[in-house]
mmCIF file of C-alpha atoms in Angstrom:
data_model
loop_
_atom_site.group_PDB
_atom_site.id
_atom_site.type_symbol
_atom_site.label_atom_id
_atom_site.label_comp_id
_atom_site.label_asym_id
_atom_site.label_seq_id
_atom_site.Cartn_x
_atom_site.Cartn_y
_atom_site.Cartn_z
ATOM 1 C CA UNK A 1 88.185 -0.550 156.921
ATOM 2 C CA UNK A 2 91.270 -0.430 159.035
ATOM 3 C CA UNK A 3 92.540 2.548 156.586
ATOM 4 C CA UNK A 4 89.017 4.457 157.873
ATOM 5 C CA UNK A 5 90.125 3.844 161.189
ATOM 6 C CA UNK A 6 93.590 5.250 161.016
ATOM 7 C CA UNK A 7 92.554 8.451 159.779
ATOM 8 C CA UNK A 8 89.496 8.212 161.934
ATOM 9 C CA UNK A 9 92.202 8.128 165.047
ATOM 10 C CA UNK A 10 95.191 10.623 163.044
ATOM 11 C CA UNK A 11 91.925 13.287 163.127
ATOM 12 C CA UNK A 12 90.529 12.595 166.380
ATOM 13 C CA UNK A 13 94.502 12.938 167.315
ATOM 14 C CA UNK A 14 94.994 16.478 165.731
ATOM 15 C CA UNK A 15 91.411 17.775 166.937
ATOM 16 C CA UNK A 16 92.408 16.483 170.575
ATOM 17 C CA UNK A 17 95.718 18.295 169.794
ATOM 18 C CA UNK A 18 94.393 21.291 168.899
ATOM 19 C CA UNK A 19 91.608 21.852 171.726
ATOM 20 C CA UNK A 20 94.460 21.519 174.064
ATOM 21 C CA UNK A 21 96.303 24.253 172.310
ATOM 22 C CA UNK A 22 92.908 25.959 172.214
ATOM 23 C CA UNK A 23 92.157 25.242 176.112
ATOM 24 C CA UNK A 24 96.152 26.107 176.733
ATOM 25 C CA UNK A 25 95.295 30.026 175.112
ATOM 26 C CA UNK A 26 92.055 30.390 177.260
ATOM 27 C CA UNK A 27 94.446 29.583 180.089
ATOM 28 C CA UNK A 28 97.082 31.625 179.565
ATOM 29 C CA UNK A 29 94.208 34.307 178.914
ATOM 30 C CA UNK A 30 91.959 34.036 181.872
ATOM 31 C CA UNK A 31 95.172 33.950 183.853
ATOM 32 C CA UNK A 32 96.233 37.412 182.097
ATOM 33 C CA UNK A 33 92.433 38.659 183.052
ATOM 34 C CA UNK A 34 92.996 37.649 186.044
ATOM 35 C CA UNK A 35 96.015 39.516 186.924
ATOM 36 C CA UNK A 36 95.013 42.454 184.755
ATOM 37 C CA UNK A 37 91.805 42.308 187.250
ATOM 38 C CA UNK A 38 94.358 42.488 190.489
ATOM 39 C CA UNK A 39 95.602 45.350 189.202
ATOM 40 C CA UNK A 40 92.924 47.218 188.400
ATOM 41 C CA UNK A 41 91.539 46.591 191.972
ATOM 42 C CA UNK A 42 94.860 47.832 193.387
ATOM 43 C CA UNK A 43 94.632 50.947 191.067
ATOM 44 C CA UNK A 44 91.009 51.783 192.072
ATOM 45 C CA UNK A 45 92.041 50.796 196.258
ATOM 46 C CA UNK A 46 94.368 53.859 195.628
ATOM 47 C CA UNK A 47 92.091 56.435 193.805
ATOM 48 C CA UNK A 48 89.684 55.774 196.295
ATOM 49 C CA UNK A 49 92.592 56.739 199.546
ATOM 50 C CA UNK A 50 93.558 59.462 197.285
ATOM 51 C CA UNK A 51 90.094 60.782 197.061
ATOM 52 C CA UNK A 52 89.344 60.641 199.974
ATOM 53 C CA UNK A 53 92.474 62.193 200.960
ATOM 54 C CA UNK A 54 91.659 65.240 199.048
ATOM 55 C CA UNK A 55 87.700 65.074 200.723
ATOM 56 C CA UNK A 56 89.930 65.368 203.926
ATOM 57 C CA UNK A 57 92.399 68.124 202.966
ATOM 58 C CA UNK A 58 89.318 70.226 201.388
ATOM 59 C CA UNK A 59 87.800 70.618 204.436
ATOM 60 C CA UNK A 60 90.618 71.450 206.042
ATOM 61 C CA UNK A 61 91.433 73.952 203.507
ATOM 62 C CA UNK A 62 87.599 75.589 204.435
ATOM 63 C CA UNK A 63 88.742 75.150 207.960
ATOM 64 C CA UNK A 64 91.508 77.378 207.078
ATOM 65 C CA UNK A 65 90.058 79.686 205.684
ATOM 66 C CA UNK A 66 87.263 80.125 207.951
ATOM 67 C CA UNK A 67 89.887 80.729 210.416
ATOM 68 C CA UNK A 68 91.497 83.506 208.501
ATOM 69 C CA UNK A 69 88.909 85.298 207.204
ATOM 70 C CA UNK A 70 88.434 85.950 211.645
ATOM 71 C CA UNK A 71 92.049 86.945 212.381
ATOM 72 C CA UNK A 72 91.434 89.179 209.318
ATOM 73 C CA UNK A 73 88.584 90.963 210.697
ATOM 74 C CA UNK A 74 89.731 91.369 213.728
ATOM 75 C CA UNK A 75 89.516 94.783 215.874
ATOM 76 C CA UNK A 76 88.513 96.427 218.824
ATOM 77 C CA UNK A 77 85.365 96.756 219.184
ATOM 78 C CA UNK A 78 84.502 92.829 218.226
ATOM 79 C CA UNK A 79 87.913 91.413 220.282
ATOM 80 C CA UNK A 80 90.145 91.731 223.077
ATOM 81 C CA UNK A 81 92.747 93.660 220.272
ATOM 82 C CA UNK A 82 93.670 97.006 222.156
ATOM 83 C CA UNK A 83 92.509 100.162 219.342
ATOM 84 C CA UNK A 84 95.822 101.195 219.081
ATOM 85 C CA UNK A 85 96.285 97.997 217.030
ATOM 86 C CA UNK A 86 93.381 98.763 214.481
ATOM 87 C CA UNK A 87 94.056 99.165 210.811
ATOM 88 C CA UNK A 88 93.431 102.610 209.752
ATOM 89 C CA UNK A 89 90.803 102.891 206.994
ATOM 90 C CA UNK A 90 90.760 105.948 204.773
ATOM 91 C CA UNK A 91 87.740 107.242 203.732
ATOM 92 C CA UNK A 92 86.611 107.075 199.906
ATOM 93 C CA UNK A 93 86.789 109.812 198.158
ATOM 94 C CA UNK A 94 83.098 110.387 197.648
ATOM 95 C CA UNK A 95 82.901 110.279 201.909
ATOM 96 C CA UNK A 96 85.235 112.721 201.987
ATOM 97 C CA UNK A 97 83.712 115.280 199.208
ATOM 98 C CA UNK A 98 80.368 117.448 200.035
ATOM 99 C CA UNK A 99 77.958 116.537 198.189
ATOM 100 C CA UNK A 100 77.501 119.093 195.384
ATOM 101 C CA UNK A 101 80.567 120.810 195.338
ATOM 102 C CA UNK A 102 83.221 120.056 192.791
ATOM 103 C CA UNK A 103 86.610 119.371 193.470
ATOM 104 C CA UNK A 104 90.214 121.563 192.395
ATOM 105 C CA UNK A 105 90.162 125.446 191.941
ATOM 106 C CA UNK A 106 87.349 127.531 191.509
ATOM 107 C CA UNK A 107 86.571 129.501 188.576
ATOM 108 C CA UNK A 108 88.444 133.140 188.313
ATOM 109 C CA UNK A 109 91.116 131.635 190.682
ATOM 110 C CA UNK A 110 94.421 133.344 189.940
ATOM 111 C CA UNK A 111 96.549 130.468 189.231
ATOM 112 C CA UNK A 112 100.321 130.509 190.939
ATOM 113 C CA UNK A 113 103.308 128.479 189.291
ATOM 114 C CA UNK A 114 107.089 129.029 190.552
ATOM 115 C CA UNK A 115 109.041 131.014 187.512
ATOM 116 C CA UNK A 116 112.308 129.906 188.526
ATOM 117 C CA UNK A 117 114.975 132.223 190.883
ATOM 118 C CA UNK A 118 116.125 134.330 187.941
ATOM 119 C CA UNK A 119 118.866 134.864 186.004
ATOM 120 C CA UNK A 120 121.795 131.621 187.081
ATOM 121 C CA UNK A 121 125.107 132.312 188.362
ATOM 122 C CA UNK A 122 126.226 128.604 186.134
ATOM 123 C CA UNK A 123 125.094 127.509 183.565
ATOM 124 C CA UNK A 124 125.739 123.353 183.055
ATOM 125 C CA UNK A 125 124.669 121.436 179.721
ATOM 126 C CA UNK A 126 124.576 117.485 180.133
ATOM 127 C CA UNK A 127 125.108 116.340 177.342
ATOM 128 C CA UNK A 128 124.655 112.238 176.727
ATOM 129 C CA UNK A 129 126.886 110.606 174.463
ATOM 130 C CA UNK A 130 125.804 106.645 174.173
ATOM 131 C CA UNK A 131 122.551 105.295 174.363
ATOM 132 C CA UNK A 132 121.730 104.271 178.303
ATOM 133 C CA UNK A 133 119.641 101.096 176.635
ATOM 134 C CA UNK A 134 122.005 99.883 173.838
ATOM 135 C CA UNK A 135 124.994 101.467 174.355
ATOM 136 C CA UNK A 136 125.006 103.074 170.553
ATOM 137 C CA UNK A 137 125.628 106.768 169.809
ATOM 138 C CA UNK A 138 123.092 108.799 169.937
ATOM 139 C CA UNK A 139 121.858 112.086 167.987
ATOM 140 C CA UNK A 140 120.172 115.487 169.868
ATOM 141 C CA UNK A 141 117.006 115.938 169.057
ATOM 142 C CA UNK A 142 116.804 119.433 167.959
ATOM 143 C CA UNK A 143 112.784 119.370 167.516
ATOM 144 C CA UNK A 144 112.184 118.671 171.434
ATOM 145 C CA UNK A 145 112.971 121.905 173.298
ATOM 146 C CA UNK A 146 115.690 121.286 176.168
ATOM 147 C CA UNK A 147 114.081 120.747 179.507
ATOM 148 C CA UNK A 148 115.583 123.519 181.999
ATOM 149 C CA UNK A 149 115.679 122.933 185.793
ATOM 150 C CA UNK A 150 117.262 125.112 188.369
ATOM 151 C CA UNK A 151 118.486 124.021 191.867
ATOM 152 C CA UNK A 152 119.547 126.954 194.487
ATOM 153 C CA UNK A 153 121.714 125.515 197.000
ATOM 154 C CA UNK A 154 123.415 127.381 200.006
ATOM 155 C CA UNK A 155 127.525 128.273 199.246
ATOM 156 C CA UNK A 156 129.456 130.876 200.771
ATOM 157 C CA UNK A 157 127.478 133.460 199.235
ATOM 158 C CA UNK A 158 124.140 133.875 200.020
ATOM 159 C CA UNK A 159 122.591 131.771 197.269
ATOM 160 C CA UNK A 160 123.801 130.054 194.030
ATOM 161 C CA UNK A 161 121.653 129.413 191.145
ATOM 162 C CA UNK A 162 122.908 126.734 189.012
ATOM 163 C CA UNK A 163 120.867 126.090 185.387
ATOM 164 C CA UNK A 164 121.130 122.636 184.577
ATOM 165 C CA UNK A 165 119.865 122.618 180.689
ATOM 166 C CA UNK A 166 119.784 118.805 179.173
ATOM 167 C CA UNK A 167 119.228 118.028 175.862
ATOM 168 C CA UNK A 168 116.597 115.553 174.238
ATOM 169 C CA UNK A 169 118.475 112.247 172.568
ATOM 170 C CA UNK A 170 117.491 109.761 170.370
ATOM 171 C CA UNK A 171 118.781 106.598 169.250
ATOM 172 C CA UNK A 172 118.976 105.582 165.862
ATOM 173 C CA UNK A 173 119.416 101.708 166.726
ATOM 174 C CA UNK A 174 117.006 101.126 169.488
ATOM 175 C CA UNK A 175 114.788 104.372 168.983
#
């Protein structure tokens, strides 16, 4: 009998030993809970001041803008603004036209275009040799007709006509 007993007291001894490592884990758990639960609290205390932070700066925002949309409208006849200060609104387009009648030249109109002043006194090609983008040569396109513009400008004679004729370039690199 006194065999029973020993092991009787060797497992009480181990089942005593292991509830208090048992009760030592809830411990050390409820404890982590516990601060886990602090922290939460502290993280929710702060969502709720930044909330209502942003409830605050919201309405001041409508506030605002409130505020602006007034200054914006603004004029004479509504406040104290002298009218020399009022915005000057163009009429539309369709305010403008009469109703019916269609806009630009009429039909049968004899057009008028300006033909130039006539033969030049100078004649000056530009010519382009590198590419203004990439910096590569560049080739004259022979298919795009040269684009021809005159300037008179007063001299010591009456007039001079210069004829400034410029080619049409292309790049092979960058196109």
């Amino acid at each position: 009998m006194g065999v029973m007993t020993t092991n009787a007291t060797i497992d009480s001894k181990l089942v005593r030993a292991i509830a208090d490592e048992q009760l030592a884990n809830n411990v050390f758990m409820i404890e982590w809970l516990v601060k886990a639960q602090q922290q939460l609290s502290l993280q929710q205390r702060l969502i709720d001041q930044q909330q209502q932070q942003i409830s605050t700066q919201q309405q001041e925002i409508e506030k605002l803008k409130e505020e602006r949309d007034k200054l914006k409208n603004r004029n004479s006849k509504n406040s104290s603004v002298p009218p020399s200060s009022d915005q000057l609104k163009k009429p539309s387009d369709k305010k403008k036209r009469k109703k019916g009648f269609k806009r630009g030249p009429k039909y049968d109109h004899p057009g008028k275009t300006r033909n130039g002043f006539g033969q030049p006194d100078k004649i000056v090609p530009l010519e382009l040799e590198n590419c203004p983008v990439c910096g590569g040569s560049v080739e004259r396109d022979e298919v795009v007709p040269e684009k021809v513009q005159q300037v008179a400008e007063v001299v010591d004679q009456p007039i001079e006509i210069r004829e400034y004729r410029r080619g049409f370039y292309k790049c092979p690199s960058c196109g």
